[in-house]
PDB file of N, CA and C in Angstrom:
ATOM      1  N   UNK A 283       0.835  -1.179   0.044  1.00 52.00           N
ATOM      2  CA  UNK A 283      -0.029  -0.012   0.000  1.00 52.00           C
ATOM      3  C   UNK A 283       0.900   1.231  -0.017  1.00 52.00           C
ATOM      4  N   UNK A 284       0.559   2.133  -0.899  1.00 59.00           N
ATOM      5  CA  UNK A 284       1.310   3.372  -0.973  1.00 59.00           C
ATOM      6  C   UNK A 284       0.424   4.551  -0.699  1.00 59.00           C
ATOM      7  N   UNK A 285       0.928   5.563  -0.042  1.00 63.00           N
ATOM      8  CA  UNK A 285       0.202   6.729   0.311  1.00 63.00           C
ATOM      9  C   UNK A 285      -0.012   7.570  -0.936  1.00 63.00           C
ATOM     10  N   UNK A 286      -1.261   8.142  -1.055  1.00 59.00           N
ATOM     11  CA  UNK A 286      -1.576   9.021  -2.168  1.00 59.00           C
ATOM     12  C   UNK A 286      -1.504   8.420  -3.549  1.00 59.00           C
ATOM     13  N   UNK A 287      -1.607   7.104  -3.595  1.00 60.00           N
ATOM     14  CA  UNK A 287      -1.597   6.391  -4.849  1.00 60.00           C
ATOM     15  C   UNK A 287      -3.076   6.375  -5.393  1.00 60.00           C
ATOM     16  N   UNK A 288      -3.258   6.471  -6.618  1.00 61.00           N
ATOM     17  CA  UNK A 288      -4.629   6.510  -7.201  1.00 61.00           C
ATOM     18  C   UNK A 288      -5.486   5.296  -6.878  1.00 61.00           C
ATOM     19  N   UNK A 289      -6.753   5.514  -6.934  1.00 73.00           N
ATOM     20  CA  UNK A 289      -7.749   4.439  -6.775  1.00 73.00           C
ATOM     21  C   UNK A 289      -8.319   4.170  -8.142  1.00 73.00           C
ATOM     22  N   UNK A 290      -7.940   3.041  -8.693  1.00 81.00           N
ATOM     23  CA  UNK A 290      -8.295   2.734 -10.023  1.00 81.00           C
ATOM     24  C   UNK A 290      -9.513   1.757 -10.037  1.00 81.00           C
ATOM     25  N   UNK A 291     -10.445   1.985 -10.852  1.00 88.00           N
ATOM     26  CA  UNK A 291     -11.601   1.113 -11.011  1.00 88.00           C
ATOM     27  C   UNK A 291     -11.953   0.870 -12.492  1.00 88.00           C
ATOM     28  N   UNK A 292     -12.381  -0.376 -12.781  1.00 90.00           N
ATOM     29  CA  UNK A 292     -12.784  -0.676 -14.182  1.00 90.00           C
ATOM     30  C   UNK A 292     -14.313  -0.873 -14.100  1.00 90.00           C
ATOM     31  N   UNK A 293     -15.027   0.004 -14.777  1.00 95.00           N
ATOM     32  CA  UNK A 293     -16.498  -0.070 -14.816  1.00 95.00           C
ATOM     33  C   UNK A 293     -16.936  -0.855 -15.996  1.00 95.00           C
ATOM     34  N   UNK A 294     -17.686  -1.944 -15.722  1.00 95.00           N
ATOM     35  CA  UNK A 294     -18.100  -2.791 -16.784  1.00 95.00           C
ATOM     36  C   UNK A 294     -19.540  -2.400 -17.211  1.00 95.00           C
ATOM     37  N   UNK A 295     -19.886  -2.752 -18.478  1.00 96.00           N
ATOM     38  CA  UNK A 295     -21.173  -2.437 -19.028  1.00 96.00           C
ATOM     39  C   UNK A 295     -21.769  -3.687 -19.626  1.00 96.00           C
ATOM     40  N   UNK A 296     -23.131  -3.679 -19.651  1.00 95.00           N
ATOM     41  CA  UNK A 296     -23.882  -4.743 -20.392  1.00 95.00           C
ATOM     42  C   UNK A 296     -24.025  -5.982 -19.557  1.00 95.00           C
ATOM     43  N   UNK A 297     -23.780  -5.958 -18.278  1.00 95.00           N
ATOM     44  CA  UNK A 297     -24.005  -7.136 -17.439  1.00 95.00           C
ATOM     45  C   UNK A 297     -25.462  -7.169 -16.940  1.00 95.00           C
ATOM     46  N   UNK A 298     -25.881  -8.340 -16.452  1.00 94.00           N
ATOM     47  CA  UNK A 298     -27.197  -8.417 -15.843  1.00 94.00           C
ATOM     48  C   UNK A 298     -27.048  -8.047 -14.393  1.00 94.00           C
ATOM     49  N   UNK A 299     -27.778  -7.016 -13.992  1.00 94.00           N
ATOM     50  CA  UNK A 299     -27.609  -6.399 -12.705  1.00 94.00           C
ATOM     51  C   UNK A 299     -28.002  -7.405 -11.544  1.00 94.00           C
ATOM     52  N   UNK A 300     -28.918  -8.304 -11.698  1.00 93.00           N
ATOM     53  CA  UNK A 300     -29.285  -9.218 -10.658  1.00 93.00           C
ATOM     54  C   UNK A 300     -28.609 -10.594 -10.726  1.00 93.00           C
ATOM     55  N   UNK A 301     -27.533 -10.661 -11.509  1.00 95.00           N
ATOM     56  CA  UNK A 301     -26.825 -11.890 -11.674  1.00 95.00           C
ATOM     57  C   UNK A 301     -25.420 -11.769 -11.020  1.00 95.00           C
ATOM     58  N   UNK A 302     -24.894 -12.862 -10.507  1.00 96.00           N
ATOM     59  CA  UNK A 302     -23.564 -12.847  -9.880  1.00 96.00           C
ATOM     60  C   UNK A 302     -22.517 -13.369 -10.846  1.00 96.00           C
ATOM     61  N   UNK A 303     -21.325 -12.838 -10.703  1.00 96.00           N
ATOM     62  CA  UNK A 303     -20.222 -13.191 -11.570  1.00 96.00           C
ATOM     63  C   UNK A 303     -18.987 -13.492 -10.744  1.00 96.00           C
ATOM     64  N   UNK A 304     -18.342 -14.501 -11.112  1.00 96.00           N
ATOM     65  CA  UNK A 304     -17.078 -14.926 -10.403  1.00 96.00           C
ATOM     66  C   UNK A 304     -15.911 -14.440 -11.270  1.00 96.00           C
ATOM     67  N   UNK A 305     -14.981 -13.715 -10.616  1.00 93.00           N
ATOM     68  CA  UNK A 305     -13.800 -13.120 -11.245  1.00 93.00           C
ATOM     69  C   UNK A 305     -12.617 -14.039 -11.009  1.00 93.00           C
ATOM     70  N   UNK A 306     -12.049 -14.499 -12.108  1.00 91.00           N
ATOM     71  CA  UNK A 306     -10.838 -15.355 -12.120  1.00 91.00           C
ATOM     72  C   UNK A 306     -10.992 -16.485 -11.187  1.00 91.00           C
ATOM     73  N   UNK A 307     -12.195 -17.095 -11.107  1.00 86.00           N
ATOM     74  CA  UNK A 307     -12.413 -18.278 -10.294  1.00 86.00           C
ATOM     75  C   UNK A 307     -12.287 -18.003  -8.804  1.00 86.00           C
ATOM     76  N   UNK A 308     -12.381 -16.809  -8.340  1.00 89.00           N
ATOM     77  CA  UNK A 308     -12.186 -16.502  -6.922  1.00 89.00           C
ATOM     78  C   UNK A 308     -13.317 -15.708  -6.404  1.00 89.00           C
ATOM     79  N   UNK A 309     -13.208 -14.370  -6.464  1.00 92.00           N
ATOM     80  CA  UNK A 309     -14.216 -13.476  -5.870  1.00 92.00           C
ATOM     81  C   UNK A 309     -15.445 -13.384  -6.666  1.00 92.00           C
ATOM     82  N   UNK A 310     -16.548 -13.164  -5.973  1.00 95.00           N
ATOM     83  CA  UNK A 310     -17.894 -13.040  -6.615  1.00 95.00           C
ATOM     84  C   UNK A 310     -18.396 -11.640  -6.387  1.00 95.00           C
ATOM     85  N   UNK A 311     -18.970 -11.064  -7.541  1.00 95.00           N
ATOM     86  CA  UNK A 311     -19.544  -9.701  -7.544  1.00 95.00           C
ATOM     87  C   UNK A 311     -20.874  -9.803  -8.227  1.00 95.00           C
ATOM     88  N   UNK A 312     -21.809  -8.857  -7.832  1.00 94.00           N
ATOM     89  CA  UNK A 312     -23.030  -8.811  -8.561  1.00 94.00           C
ATOM     90  C   UNK A 312     -22.798  -7.971  -9.797  1.00 94.00           C
ATOM     91  N   UNK A 313     -23.600  -8.192 -10.784  1.00 96.00           N
ATOM     92  CA  UNK A 313     -23.553  -7.360 -12.047  1.00 96.00           C
ATOM     93  C   UNK A 313     -23.786  -5.908 -11.670  1.00 96.00           C
ATOM     94  N   UNK A 314     -24.687  -5.571 -10.813  1.00 96.00           N
ATOM     95  CA  UNK A 314     -24.923  -4.173 -10.425  1.00 96.00           C
ATOM     96  C   UNK A 314     -23.698  -3.537  -9.865  1.00 96.00           C
ATOM     97  N   UNK A 315     -23.025  -4.226  -8.939  1.00 95.00           N
ATOM     98  CA  UNK A 315     -21.766  -3.644  -8.334  1.00 95.00           C
ATOM     99  C   UNK A 315     -20.662  -3.418  -9.341  1.00 95.00           C
ATOM    100  N   UNK A 316     -20.530  -4.347 -10.285  1.00 96.00           N
ATOM    101  CA  UNK A 316     -19.432  -4.210 -11.300  1.00 96.00           C
ATOM    102  C   UNK A 316     -19.771  -3.101 -12.266  1.00 96.00           C
ATOM    103  N   UNK A 317     -21.021  -2.838 -12.526  1.00 97.00           N
ATOM    104  CA  UNK A 317     -21.405  -1.711 -13.383  1.00 97.00           C
ATOM    105  C   UNK A 317     -21.390  -0.333 -12.765  1.00 97.00           C
ATOM    106  N   UNK A 318     -21.770  -0.307 -11.467  1.00 96.00           N
ATOM    107  CA  UNK A 318     -21.936   1.034 -10.812  1.00 96.00           C
ATOM    108  C   UNK A 318     -20.768   1.362  -9.896  1.00 96.00           C
ATOM    109  N   UNK A 319     -20.205   0.422  -9.149  1.00 94.00           N
ATOM    110  CA  UNK A 319     -18.995   0.662  -8.284  1.00 94.00           C
ATOM    111  C   UNK A 319     -17.746   0.355  -9.016  1.00 94.00           C
ATOM    112  N   UNK A 320     -17.780  -0.522  -9.928  1.00 94.00           N
ATOM    113  CA  UNK A 320     -16.598  -0.945 -10.696  1.00 94.00           C
ATOM    114  C   UNK A 320     -15.804  -2.030 -10.019  1.00 94.00           C
ATOM    115  N   UNK A 321     -14.843  -2.554 -10.787  1.00 90.00           N
ATOM    116  CA  UNK A 321     -13.993  -3.542 -10.272  1.00 90.00           C
ATOM    117  C   UNK A 321     -12.729  -2.856  -9.783  1.00 90.00           C
ATOM    118  N   UNK A 322     -12.441  -3.024  -8.520  1.00 84.00           N
ATOM    119  CA  UNK A 322     -11.307  -2.292  -7.938  1.00 84.00           C
ATOM    120  C   UNK A 322      -9.975  -2.927  -8.545  1.00 84.00           C
ATOM    121  N   UNK A 323      -9.036  -2.064  -8.915  1.00 80.00           N
ATOM    122  CA  UNK A 323      -7.757  -2.532  -9.492  1.00 80.00           C
ATOM    123  C   UNK A 323      -6.673  -2.030  -8.536  1.00 80.00           C
ATOM    124  N   UNK A 324      -5.659  -2.861  -8.325  1.00 73.00           N
ATOM    125  CA  UNK A 324      -4.563  -2.401  -7.505  1.00 73.00           C
ATOM    126  C   UNK A 324      -3.443  -1.979  -8.416  1.00 73.00           C
ATOM    127  N   UNK A 325      -2.471  -1.275  -7.878  1.00 68.00           N
ATOM    128  CA  UNK A 325      -1.374  -0.889  -8.656  1.00 68.00           C
ATOM    129  C   UNK A 325      -0.508  -2.099  -9.122  1.00 68.00           C
ATOM    130  N   UNK A 326      -0.657  -3.172  -8.481  1.00 68.00           N
ATOM    131  CA  UNK A 326       0.010  -4.353  -8.923  1.00 68.00           C
ATOM    132  C   UNK A 326      -0.501  -4.838 -10.285  1.00 68.00           C
ATOM    133  N   UNK A 327      -1.694  -4.393 -10.669  1.00 63.00           N
ATOM    134  CA  UNK A 327      -2.274  -4.765 -11.898  1.00 63.00           C
ATOM    135  C   UNK A 327      -1.610  -4.024 -13.095  1.00 63.00           C
ATOM    136  N   UNK A 328      -0.748  -3.044 -12.784  1.00 64.00           N
ATOM    137  CA  UNK A 328      -0.115  -2.227 -13.750  1.00 64.00           C
ATOM    138  C   UNK A 328       1.401  -2.516 -13.730  1.00 64.00           C
ATOM    139  N   UNK A 329       2.084  -2.170 -14.778  1.00 61.00           N
ATOM    140  CA  UNK A 329       3.517  -2.346 -14.866  1.00 61.00           C
ATOM    141  C   UNK A 329       4.178  -1.453 -13.794  1.00 61.00           C
ATOM    142  N   UNK A 330       5.169  -1.943 -13.133  1.00 60.00           N
ATOM    143  CA  UNK A 330       5.822  -1.207 -12.120  1.00 60.00           C
ATOM    144  C   UNK A 330       6.628   0.012 -12.642  1.00 60.00           C
ATOM    145  N   UNK A 331       6.933  -0.048 -13.946  1.00 63.00           N
ATOM    146  CA  UNK A 331       7.733   0.982 -14.567  1.00 63.00           C
ATOM    147  C   UNK A 331       6.858   2.166 -14.942  1.00 63.00           C
ATOM    148  N   UNK A 332       6.570   2.364 -16.221  1.00 61.00           N
ATOM    149  CA  UNK A 332       5.865   3.536 -16.688  1.00 61.00           C
ATOM    150  C   UNK A 332       4.353   3.434 -16.571  1.00 61.00           C
ATOM    151  N   UNK A 333       3.809   2.228 -16.429  1.00 61.00           N
ATOM    152  CA  UNK A 333       2.350   2.005 -16.419  1.00 61.00           C
ATOM    153  C   UNK A 333       1.758   2.265 -17.774  1.00 61.00           C
ATOM    154  N   UNK A 334       2.570   2.418 -18.826  1.00 67.00           N
ATOM    155  CA  UNK A 334       2.051   2.616 -20.143  1.00 67.00           C
ATOM    156  C   UNK A 334       1.995   1.320 -20.896  1.00 67.00           C
ATOM    157  N   UNK A 335       0.940   1.128 -21.694  1.00 66.00           N
ATOM    158  CA  UNK A 335       0.790   0.024 -22.625  1.00 66.00           C
ATOM    159  C   UNK A 335       0.848  -1.364 -21.883  1.00 66.00           C
ATOM    160  N   UNK A 336       0.287  -1.425 -20.709  1.00 70.00           N
ATOM    161  CA  UNK A 336       0.205  -2.710 -20.024  1.00 70.00           C
ATOM    162  C   UNK A 336      -1.128  -3.274 -20.284  1.00 70.00           C
ATOM    163  N   UNK A 337      -1.306  -4.567 -19.995  1.00 76.00           N
ATOM    164  CA  UNK A 337      -2.579  -5.207 -20.213  1.00 76.00           C
ATOM    165  C   UNK A 337      -2.677  -6.339 -19.154  1.00 76.00           C
ATOM    166  N   UNK A 338      -3.920  -6.715 -18.886  1.00 79.00           N
ATOM    167  CA  UNK A 338      -4.238  -7.794 -18.014  1.00 79.00           C
ATOM    168  C   UNK A 338      -5.545  -8.405 -18.424  1.00 79.00           C
ATOM    169  N   UNK A 339      -5.577  -9.696 -18.357  1.00 87.00           N
ATOM    170  CA  UNK A 339      -6.772 -10.407 -18.805  1.00 87.00           C
ATOM    171  C   UNK A 339      -7.531 -10.869 -17.544  1.00 87.00           C
ATOM    172  N   UNK A 340      -8.807 -10.542 -17.483  1.00 89.00           N
ATOM    173  CA  UNK A 340      -9.674 -10.998 -16.413  1.00 89.00           C
ATOM    174  C   UNK A 340     -10.659 -11.970 -16.931  1.00 89.00           C
ATOM    175  N   UNK A 341     -10.930 -13.057 -16.216  1.00 94.00           N
ATOM    176  CA  UNK A 341     -11.919 -13.994 -16.564  1.00 94.00           C
ATOM    177  C   UNK A 341     -13.180 -13.860 -15.722  1.00 94.00           C
ATOM    178  N   UNK A 342     -14.277 -13.453 -16.363  1.00 94.00           N
ATOM    179  CA  UNK A 342     -15.518 -13.176 -15.644  1.00 94.00           C
ATOM    180  C   UNK A 342     -16.493 -14.260 -16.025  1.00 94.00           C
ATOM    181  N   UNK A 343     -16.992 -15.013 -15.037  1.00 95.00           N
ATOM    182  CA  UNK A 343     -17.871 -16.152 -15.330  1.00 95.00           C
ATOM    183  C   UNK A 343     -19.192 -15.895 -14.635  1.00 95.00           C
ATOM    184  N   UNK A 344     -20.278 -16.039 -15.406  1.00 95.00           N
ATOM    185  CA  UNK A 344     -21.594 -15.870 -14.916  1.00 95.00           C
ATOM    186  C   UNK A 344     -21.951 -17.168 -14.096  1.00 95.00           C
ATOM    187  N   UNK A 345     -22.441 -17.006 -12.895  1.00 94.00           N
ATOM    188  CA  UNK A 345     -22.757 -18.156 -12.073  1.00 94.00           C
ATOM    189  C   UNK A 345     -24.293 -18.196 -11.821  1.00 94.00           C
ATOM    190  N   UNK A 346     -24.809 -19.396 -11.776  1.00 84.00           N
ATOM    191  CA  UNK A 346     -26.257 -19.566 -11.764  1.00 84.00           C
ATOM    192  C   UNK A 346     -26.815 -19.343 -10.319  1.00 84.00           C
ATOM    193  N   UNK A 347     -26.136 -19.705  -9.280  1.00 80.00           N
ATOM    194  CA  UNK A 347     -26.600 -19.422  -7.998  1.00 80.00           C
ATOM    195  C   UNK A 347     -25.452 -19.121  -7.001  1.00 80.00           C
ATOM    196  N   UNK A 348     -25.727 -18.197  -6.122  1.00 77.00           N
ATOM    197  CA  UNK A 348     -24.716 -17.861  -5.157  1.00 77.00           C
ATOM    198  C   UNK A 348     -25.310 -17.610  -3.800  1.00 77.00           C
ATOM    199  N   UNK A 349     -24.706 -18.261  -2.776  1.00 73.00           N
ATOM    200  CA  UNK A 349     -25.263 -18.149  -1.423  1.00 73.00           C
ATOM    201  C   UNK A 349     -24.240 -17.475  -0.520  1.00 73.00           C
TER     202      UNK A 349
END
């Protein structure tokens, strides 16, 4: 954690708001939260150097039921 470092979020569109989605086989988010609050990104998701031209692949899986 670094002081005064930006808070990055990726706002998704076109999801079903009442459906749940599993991110990279781990955390579960509702479609509404991913569209309105966004997916929180850490600075580890970016290149430690210039942070230019970096990419990351996220796997988002729609799940049928979530308890």
